[in-house]
Amino acid sequence: MPISNKILDFMDRGSWIRKMFEEGIALKKQFGEENVFDLSLGNPVMEPPQEFFDELKSIASKPIKGMHRYMPNAGLEITRQAIASELNKETGFSFSSNHIVMTCGAGGALNVVMKTLLNQGDEVVIFSPFFVEYQFYADNHGGTCKIVNPDENFLPDFESLFESINEKTKAVLINSPNNPTGVMYSKEILEKIAQIISEKEKQFDSEIFFISDEPYRKIVFDGLEYPHIFQFHPRTIVATSHSKDLALPGERIGYIAVNPNYTNQDILIDGLVFCNRTLGFVNAPALIQYLVVNLQSVTIDISEYQNKRDFMYQELSSIGYETVLPQGAFYMFPKSPIPNDVEFIEILKEQNVLAVPGRGFGCSGHFRISYCLEDSTLEGSISGLKAAFQNI
Ligand SMILES: Cc1ncc(COP(=O)(O)O)c(C=O)c1O
């Protein structure tokens, strides 16, 4: 066998989304593209905002000398400064360009953060249901994940959090608004998590980092305000990207932001920059760093996602599915009408509707649908979702 046993096992465990994607291609060949409704992929169909194309035109007509060369591993000063200014506006904190490291997406950011923080055997506490890659990312850097269970609204069970933190815990990682549930953590929830972290730090005389993976931070509905984590704990780190808010997932542009009030920030930031380099990213792609400088307060049209959410939530509820109303991102995580989510996904597939079983996110008994898709796909999926519900 050319590849390691561990990777073989990981590929098997982490392949639900890819599996559904491949099955979707096979179904489309059999029944025709327009008769298969693939709700399994979180790849937005929305195009980037007009402002992005304006920046692209402007830079193509006036290229900056040396703009395609190597740069400092933390990224371009002008981009990091623009991000720091935007964060200062949003949080009232005093970020400078020093607190920002440009990365290859949020995925790259999380790998850089974990590589920087983790000693062999360290633990990262995550909350179920979780983004499927977290466990693989922690393993990349010698760590493991400890999983905290959710309550019935997909909010953290604090008792479970309290028990999950021990002397090996190096970080607590949240994702809000959440993939796969769309749930956003309130100020009170963040405060409570931070309070538990502080208590445990005292108990174990340790430093625990509170990390927020927030690529959906700007995709928030119903006029809700996004609560930033920085105010709740000094050891806070944000990993994020423009994959979703500017619809640029293929461009691999994101960043890490370190709390300006963290006392040991210099060594932490030096570590992050070193790891960005030695993981082989070297620096985030240059052209796209220039392009996002003036786009820090621009987003795709959030109301389009909110309309899609409203449509899917109303339709699913009227069929009889139990779903927690998403407050952001572009996913829903309804309860499977039968306990076995994998079996239900098969029933849905017979109706040419593809979704991802909850166990792919560490939370059986549910399934994930993405609604960052064409209205025709969402509308077309409803009769299959209804037939599947009625046929069980
Ligand atoms: C919760 C979460 N974190 C991180 C990522 C990685 O995003 P990026 O494209 O910025 O690497 C995703 C992508 O879907 C995600 O859903």
CSV table of C-alpha atoms in Angstrom, one decimal, residues 23-24 26-28 30-39 345-355 377 380-381 384-385 388:
chain,number,residue,atom,x,y,z
A,23,GLU,CA,-22.8,10.1,-6.4
A,24,GLY,CA,-24.3,13.3,-7.6
A,26,ALA,CA,-23.3,9.5,-11.4
A,27,LEU,CA,-27.0,10.4,-10.8
A,28,LYS,CA,-26.8,13.4,-13.1
A,30,GLN,CA,-28.3,8.8,-15.3
A,31,PHE,CA,-31.2,11.2,-14.9
A,32,GLY,CA,-30.0,14.4,-16.4
A,33,GLU,CA,-28.5,17.5,-14.7
A,34,GLU,CA,-31.9,19.2,-14.2
A,35,ASN,CA,-33.4,16.2,-12.4
A,36,VAL,CA,-30.8,15.9,-9.6
A,37,PHE,CA,-30.7,18.3,-6.6
A,38,ASP,CA,-27.3,18.3,-4.9
A,39,LEU,CA,-27.6,20.1,-1.6
A,345,ILE,CA,-29.6,10.0,3.1
A,346,GLU,CA,-30.1,6.8,1.0
A,347,ILE,CA,-33.9,7.4,1.0
A,348,LEU,CA,-33.3,11.0,-0.1
A,349,LYS,CA,-31.0,9.8,-2.8
A,350,GLU,CA,-33.8,7.6,-4.3
A,351,GLN,CA,-35.6,10.9,-4.8
A,352,ASN,CA,-32.5,12.4,-6.5
A,353,VAL,CA,-31.8,14.7,-3.6
A,354,LEU,CA,-28.3,14.7,-2.1
A,355,ALA,CA,-27.4,15.8,1.4
A,377,THR,CA,-32.0,23.6,-7.3
A,380,GLY,CA,-36.5,21.4,-7.3
A,381,SER,CA,-35.4,19.6,-4.2
A,384,GLY,CA,-38.0,14.9,-3.2
A,385,LEU,CA,-37.6,16.0,0.5
A,388,ALA,CA,-38.7,11.0,1.4
